[in-house]
GROMACS .gro file of C-alpha atoms in nm:
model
  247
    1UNK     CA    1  -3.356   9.890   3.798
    2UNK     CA    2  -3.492   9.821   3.485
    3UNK     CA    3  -3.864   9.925   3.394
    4UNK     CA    4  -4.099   9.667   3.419
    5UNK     CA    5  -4.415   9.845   3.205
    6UNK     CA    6  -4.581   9.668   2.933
    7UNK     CA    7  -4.458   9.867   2.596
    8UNK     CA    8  -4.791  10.014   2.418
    9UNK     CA    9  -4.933   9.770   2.185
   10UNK     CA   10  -4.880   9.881   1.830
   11UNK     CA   11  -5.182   9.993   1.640
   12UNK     CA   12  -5.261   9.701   1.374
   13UNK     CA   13  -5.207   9.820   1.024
   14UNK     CA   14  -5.495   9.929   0.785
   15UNK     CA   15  -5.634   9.614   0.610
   16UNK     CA   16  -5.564   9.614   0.277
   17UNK     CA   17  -5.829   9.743  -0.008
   18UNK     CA   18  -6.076   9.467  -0.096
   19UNK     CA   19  -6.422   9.493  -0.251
   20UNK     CA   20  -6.552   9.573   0.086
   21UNK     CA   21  -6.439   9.892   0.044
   22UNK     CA   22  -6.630  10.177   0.033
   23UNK     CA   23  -6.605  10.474  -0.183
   24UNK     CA   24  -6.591  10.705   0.185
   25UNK     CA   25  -6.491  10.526   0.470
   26UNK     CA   26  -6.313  10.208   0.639
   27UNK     CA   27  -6.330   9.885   0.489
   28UNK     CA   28  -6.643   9.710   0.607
   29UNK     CA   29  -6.801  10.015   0.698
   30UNK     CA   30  -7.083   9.979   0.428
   31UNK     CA   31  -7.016   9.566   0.371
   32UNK     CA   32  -7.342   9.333   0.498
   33UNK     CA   33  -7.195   9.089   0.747
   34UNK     CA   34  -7.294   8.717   0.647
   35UNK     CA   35  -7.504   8.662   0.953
   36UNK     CA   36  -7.699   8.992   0.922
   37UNK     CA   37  -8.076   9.075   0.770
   38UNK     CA   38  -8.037   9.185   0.462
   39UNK     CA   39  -8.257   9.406   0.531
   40UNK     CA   40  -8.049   9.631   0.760
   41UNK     CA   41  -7.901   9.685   0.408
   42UNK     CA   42  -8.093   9.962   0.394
   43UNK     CA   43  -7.994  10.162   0.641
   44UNK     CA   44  -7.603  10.002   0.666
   45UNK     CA   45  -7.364  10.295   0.721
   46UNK     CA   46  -7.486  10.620   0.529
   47UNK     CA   47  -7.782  10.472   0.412
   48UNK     CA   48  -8.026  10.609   0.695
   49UNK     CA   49  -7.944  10.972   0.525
   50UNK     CA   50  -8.033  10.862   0.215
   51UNK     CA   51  -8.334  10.696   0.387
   52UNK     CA   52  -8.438  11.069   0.537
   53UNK     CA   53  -8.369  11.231   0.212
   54UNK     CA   54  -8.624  10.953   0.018
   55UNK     CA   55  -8.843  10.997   0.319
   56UNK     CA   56  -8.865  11.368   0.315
   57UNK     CA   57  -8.878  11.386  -0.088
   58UNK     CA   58  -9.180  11.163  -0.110
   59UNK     CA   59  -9.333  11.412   0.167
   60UNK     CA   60  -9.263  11.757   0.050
   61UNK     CA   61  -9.412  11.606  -0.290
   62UNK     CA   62  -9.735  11.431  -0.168
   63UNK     CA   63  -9.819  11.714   0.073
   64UNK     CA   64  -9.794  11.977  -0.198
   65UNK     CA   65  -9.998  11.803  -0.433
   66UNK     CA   66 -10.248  11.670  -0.212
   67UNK     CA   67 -10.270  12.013  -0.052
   68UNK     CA   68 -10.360  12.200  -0.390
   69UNK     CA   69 -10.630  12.127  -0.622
   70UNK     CA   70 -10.469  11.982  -0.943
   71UNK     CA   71 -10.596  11.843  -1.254
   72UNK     CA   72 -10.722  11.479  -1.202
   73UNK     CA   73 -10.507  11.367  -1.499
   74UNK     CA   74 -10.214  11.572  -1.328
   75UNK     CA   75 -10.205  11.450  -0.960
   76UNK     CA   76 -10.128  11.085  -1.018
   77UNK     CA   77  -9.820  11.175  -1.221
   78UNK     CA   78  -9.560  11.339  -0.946
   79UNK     CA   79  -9.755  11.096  -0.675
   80UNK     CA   80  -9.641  10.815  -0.879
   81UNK     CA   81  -9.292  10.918  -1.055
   82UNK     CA   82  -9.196  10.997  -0.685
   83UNK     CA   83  -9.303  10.618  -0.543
   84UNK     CA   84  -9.087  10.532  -0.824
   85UNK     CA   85  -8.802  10.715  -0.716
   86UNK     CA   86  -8.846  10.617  -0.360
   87UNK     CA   87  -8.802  10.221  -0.500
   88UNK     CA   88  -8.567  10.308  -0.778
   89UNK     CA   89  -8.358  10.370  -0.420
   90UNK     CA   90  -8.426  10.118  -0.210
   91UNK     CA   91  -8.328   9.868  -0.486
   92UNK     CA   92  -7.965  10.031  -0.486
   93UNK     CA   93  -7.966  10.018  -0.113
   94UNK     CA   94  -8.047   9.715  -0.092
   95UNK     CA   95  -7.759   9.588  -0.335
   96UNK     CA   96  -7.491   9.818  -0.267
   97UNK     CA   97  -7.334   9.654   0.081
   98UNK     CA   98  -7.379   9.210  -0.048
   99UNK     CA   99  -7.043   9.059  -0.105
  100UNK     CA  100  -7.077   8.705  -0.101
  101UNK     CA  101  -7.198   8.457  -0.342
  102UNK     CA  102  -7.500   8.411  -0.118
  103UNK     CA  103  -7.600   8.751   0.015
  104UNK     CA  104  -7.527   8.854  -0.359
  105UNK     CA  105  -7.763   8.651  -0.475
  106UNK     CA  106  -8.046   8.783  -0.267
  107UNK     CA  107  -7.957   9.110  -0.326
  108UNK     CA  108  -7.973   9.093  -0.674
  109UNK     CA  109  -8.306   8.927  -0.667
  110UNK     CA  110  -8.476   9.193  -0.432
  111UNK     CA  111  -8.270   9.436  -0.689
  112UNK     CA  112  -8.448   9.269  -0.961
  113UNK     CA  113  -8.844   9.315  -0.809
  114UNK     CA  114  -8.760   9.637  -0.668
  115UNK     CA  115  -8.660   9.783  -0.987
  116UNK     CA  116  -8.985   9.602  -1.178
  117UNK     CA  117  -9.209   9.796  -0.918
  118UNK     CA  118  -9.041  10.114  -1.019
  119UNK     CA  119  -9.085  10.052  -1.359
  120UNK     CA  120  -9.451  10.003  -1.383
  121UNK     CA  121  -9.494  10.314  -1.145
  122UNK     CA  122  -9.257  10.543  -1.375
  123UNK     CA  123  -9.457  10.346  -1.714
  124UNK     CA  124  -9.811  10.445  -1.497
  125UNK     CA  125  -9.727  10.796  -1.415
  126UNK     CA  126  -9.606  10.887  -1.793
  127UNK     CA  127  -9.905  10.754  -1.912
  128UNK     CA  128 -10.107  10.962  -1.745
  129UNK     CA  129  -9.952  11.278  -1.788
  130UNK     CA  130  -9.903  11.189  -2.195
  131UNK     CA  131 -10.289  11.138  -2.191
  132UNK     CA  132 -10.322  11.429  -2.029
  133UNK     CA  133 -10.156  11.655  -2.282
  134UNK     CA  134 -10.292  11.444  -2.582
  135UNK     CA  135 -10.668  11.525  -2.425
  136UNK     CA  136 -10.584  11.883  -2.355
  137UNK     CA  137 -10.390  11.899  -2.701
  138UNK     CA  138 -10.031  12.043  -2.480
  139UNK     CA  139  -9.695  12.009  -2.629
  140UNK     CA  140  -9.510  11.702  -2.521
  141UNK     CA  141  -9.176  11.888  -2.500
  142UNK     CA  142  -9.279  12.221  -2.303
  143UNK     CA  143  -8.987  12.230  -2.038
  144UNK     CA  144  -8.613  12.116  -1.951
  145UNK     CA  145  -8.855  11.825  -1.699
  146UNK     CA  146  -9.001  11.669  -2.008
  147UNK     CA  147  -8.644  11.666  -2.226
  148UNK     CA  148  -8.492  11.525  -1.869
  149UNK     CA  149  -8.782  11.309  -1.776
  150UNK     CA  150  -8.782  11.137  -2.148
  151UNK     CA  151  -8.419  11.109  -2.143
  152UNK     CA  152  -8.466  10.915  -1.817
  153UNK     CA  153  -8.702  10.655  -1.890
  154UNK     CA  154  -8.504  10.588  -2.255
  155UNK     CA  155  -8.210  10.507  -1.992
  156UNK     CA  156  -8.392  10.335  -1.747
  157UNK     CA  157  -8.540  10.120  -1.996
  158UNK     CA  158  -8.212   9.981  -2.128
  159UNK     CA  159  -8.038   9.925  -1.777
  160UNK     CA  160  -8.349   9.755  -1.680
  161UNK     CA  161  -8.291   9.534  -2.010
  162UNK     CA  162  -7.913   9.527  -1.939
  163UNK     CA  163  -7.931   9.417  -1.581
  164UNK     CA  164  -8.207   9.141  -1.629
  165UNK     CA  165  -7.998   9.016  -1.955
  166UNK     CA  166  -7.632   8.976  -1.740
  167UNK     CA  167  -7.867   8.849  -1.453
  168UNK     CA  168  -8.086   8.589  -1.591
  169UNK     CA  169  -8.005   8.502  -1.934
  170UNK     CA  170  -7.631   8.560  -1.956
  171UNK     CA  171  -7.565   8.380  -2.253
  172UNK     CA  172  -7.663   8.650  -2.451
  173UNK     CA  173  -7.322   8.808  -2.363
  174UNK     CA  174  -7.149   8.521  -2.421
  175UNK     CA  175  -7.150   8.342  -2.100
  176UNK     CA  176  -7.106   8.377  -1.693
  177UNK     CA  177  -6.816   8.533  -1.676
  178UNK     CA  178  -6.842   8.762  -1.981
  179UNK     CA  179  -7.132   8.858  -1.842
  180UNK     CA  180  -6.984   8.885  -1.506
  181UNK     CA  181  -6.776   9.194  -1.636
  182UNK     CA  182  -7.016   9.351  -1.776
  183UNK     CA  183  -7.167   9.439  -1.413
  184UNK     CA  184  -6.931   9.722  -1.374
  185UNK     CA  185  -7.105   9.954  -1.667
  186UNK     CA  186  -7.428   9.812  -1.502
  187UNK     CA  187  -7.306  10.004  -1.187
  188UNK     CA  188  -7.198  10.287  -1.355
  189UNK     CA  189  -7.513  10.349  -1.521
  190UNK     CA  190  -7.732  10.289  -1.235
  191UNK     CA  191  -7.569  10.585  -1.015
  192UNK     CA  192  -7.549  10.772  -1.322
  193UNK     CA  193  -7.993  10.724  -1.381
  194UNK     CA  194  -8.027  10.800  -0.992
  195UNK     CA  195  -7.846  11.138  -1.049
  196UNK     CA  196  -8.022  11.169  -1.336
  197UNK     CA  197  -8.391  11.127  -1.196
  198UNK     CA  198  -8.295  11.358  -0.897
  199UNK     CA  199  -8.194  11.581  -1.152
  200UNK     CA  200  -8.574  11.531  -1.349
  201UNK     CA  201  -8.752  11.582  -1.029
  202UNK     CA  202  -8.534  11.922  -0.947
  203UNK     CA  203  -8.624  12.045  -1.300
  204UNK     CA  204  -9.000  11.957  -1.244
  205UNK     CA  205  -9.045  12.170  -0.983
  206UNK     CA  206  -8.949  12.482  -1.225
  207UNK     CA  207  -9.194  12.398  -1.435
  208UNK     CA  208  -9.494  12.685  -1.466
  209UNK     CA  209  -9.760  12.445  -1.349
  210UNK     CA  210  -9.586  12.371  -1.035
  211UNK     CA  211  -9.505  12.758  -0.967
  212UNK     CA  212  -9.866  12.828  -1.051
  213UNK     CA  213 -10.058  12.506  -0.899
  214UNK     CA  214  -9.857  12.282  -0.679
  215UNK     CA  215  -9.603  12.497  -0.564
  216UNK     CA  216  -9.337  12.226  -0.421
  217UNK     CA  217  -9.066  12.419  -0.277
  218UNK     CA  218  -8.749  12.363  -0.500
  219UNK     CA  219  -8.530  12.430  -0.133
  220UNK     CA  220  -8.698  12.104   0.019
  221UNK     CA  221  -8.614  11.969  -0.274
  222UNK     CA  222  -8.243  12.018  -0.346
  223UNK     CA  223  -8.227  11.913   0.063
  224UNK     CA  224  -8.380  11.599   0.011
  225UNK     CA  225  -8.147  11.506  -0.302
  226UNK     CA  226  -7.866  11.602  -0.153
  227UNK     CA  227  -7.898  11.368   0.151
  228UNK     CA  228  -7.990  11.083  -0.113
  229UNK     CA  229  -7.610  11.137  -0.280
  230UNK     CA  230  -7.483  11.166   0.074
  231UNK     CA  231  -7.631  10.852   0.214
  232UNK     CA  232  -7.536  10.659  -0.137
  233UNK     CA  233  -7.187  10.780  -0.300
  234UNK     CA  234  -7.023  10.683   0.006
  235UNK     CA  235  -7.116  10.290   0.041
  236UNK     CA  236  -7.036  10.258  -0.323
  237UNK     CA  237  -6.733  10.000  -0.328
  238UNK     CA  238  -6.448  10.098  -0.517
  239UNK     CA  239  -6.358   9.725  -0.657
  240UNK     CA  240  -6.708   9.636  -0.779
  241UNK     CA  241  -6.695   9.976  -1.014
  242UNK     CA  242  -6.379   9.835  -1.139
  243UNK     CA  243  -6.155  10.131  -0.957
  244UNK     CA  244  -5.950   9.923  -0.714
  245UNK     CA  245  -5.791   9.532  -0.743
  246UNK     CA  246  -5.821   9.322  -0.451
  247UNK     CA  247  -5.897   8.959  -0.345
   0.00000   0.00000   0.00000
């Protein structure tokens, strides 16, 4: 007599690469859905650990130096340069999972004002510690931080200028879609200046006058940075960094 059971159904095959795919991951897994908040962007797949690393940065910083007594032209300066970290993130977050023309959009726009903020808070908390070492006549260039830190802002400037030029006036690159391509390097950079100011804030904490005055624990540290590249690296998409062809 001949079986009558229903053969297993065969497992549907992977779907092919597209640009929702992540650099870690399933396709979709870090890709905003068109009827979803953008704001959920920022916690979308990995992005809650990156969201606890931010969050525990900002606090292992601002209880240190609130905790201590510091120099009144010193305390604004890691208070600040971390807030601007903090947004420097969130504006990647934010970005990172958009794939159509219209969540895209948004994205980019919240991309554009969250990187402004950090900007005036990184151009605030520079100033003050510059004036600080012109008043107490310091050397500008006393420790790996300031070579890092300096080397940061230079690169923040220009793909602050870089972005807003392929965003809003791309003409200058010889139209839409040459300007289009250009987005890749924009990408690159950006993940390249996030490791970099992760990197700044690690090498501040060596410095003397945090060993001797605010004493932020370089372990907390390195913990919190390293669940910022674990909630990030993994929702980066392969096809909008120019690794992968798809639709």
């Amino acid at each position: 007599m001949a079986s009558t059971e229903t053969p297993p159904a065969q497992a549907d095959p992977p779907a092919p690469p597209t640009e929702s795919e992540p650099l870690l991951g399933r396709p979709g897994d870090a890709t905003q859905k068109p009827d979803a908040p953008i704001a959920r962007n920022f916690v979308l797949g990995t992005g809650w650990i990156a969201q606890v690393g931010a969050l525990l940065l900002l606090a292992v910083i601002w209880t240190s130096v609130l905790k201590h007594q510091t120099h009144a032209l010193v305390t604004p300066h890691p208070l600040l340069q971390s807030l601007g970290v903090f947004t420097v993130l969130q504006a990647i977050l934010i970005l990172q999972p958009t794939t159509t023309p219209a969540a895209k959009l948004l994205g980019q726009r919240d991309h554009f004002f969250l990187h402004l903020l950090s900007l005036a808070l990184f151009i605030s908390g520079t100033t003050i510690i510059e004036v600080n070492k012109h008043r107490n006549h310091l050397a500008h260039f006393h420790s790996a931080h300031a070579y890092f830190g300096t080397a940061t802002l230079i690169l923040l400037l220009l793909q602050y200028l870089f972005g807003f030029t392929i965003w809003a006036v791309p003409r200058v690159w010889g139209g839409e879609d040459a300007a289009k391509a250009l987005w890749k390097y924009h990408r690159w950079t950006g993940y390249a200046a996030l490791v970099l100011l992760l990197a700044t804030v690690a090498a501040a904490v060596e410095t003397d006058y945090n060993k001797a005055v605010m004493k932020v624990p370089l372990w907390w540290v390195v913990a919190a940075e390293v669940l910022i590249l674990v909630g990030v690296l993994p929702r980066v998409h392969l096809r909008k960094l120019g690794l992968r062809r798809g639709p």
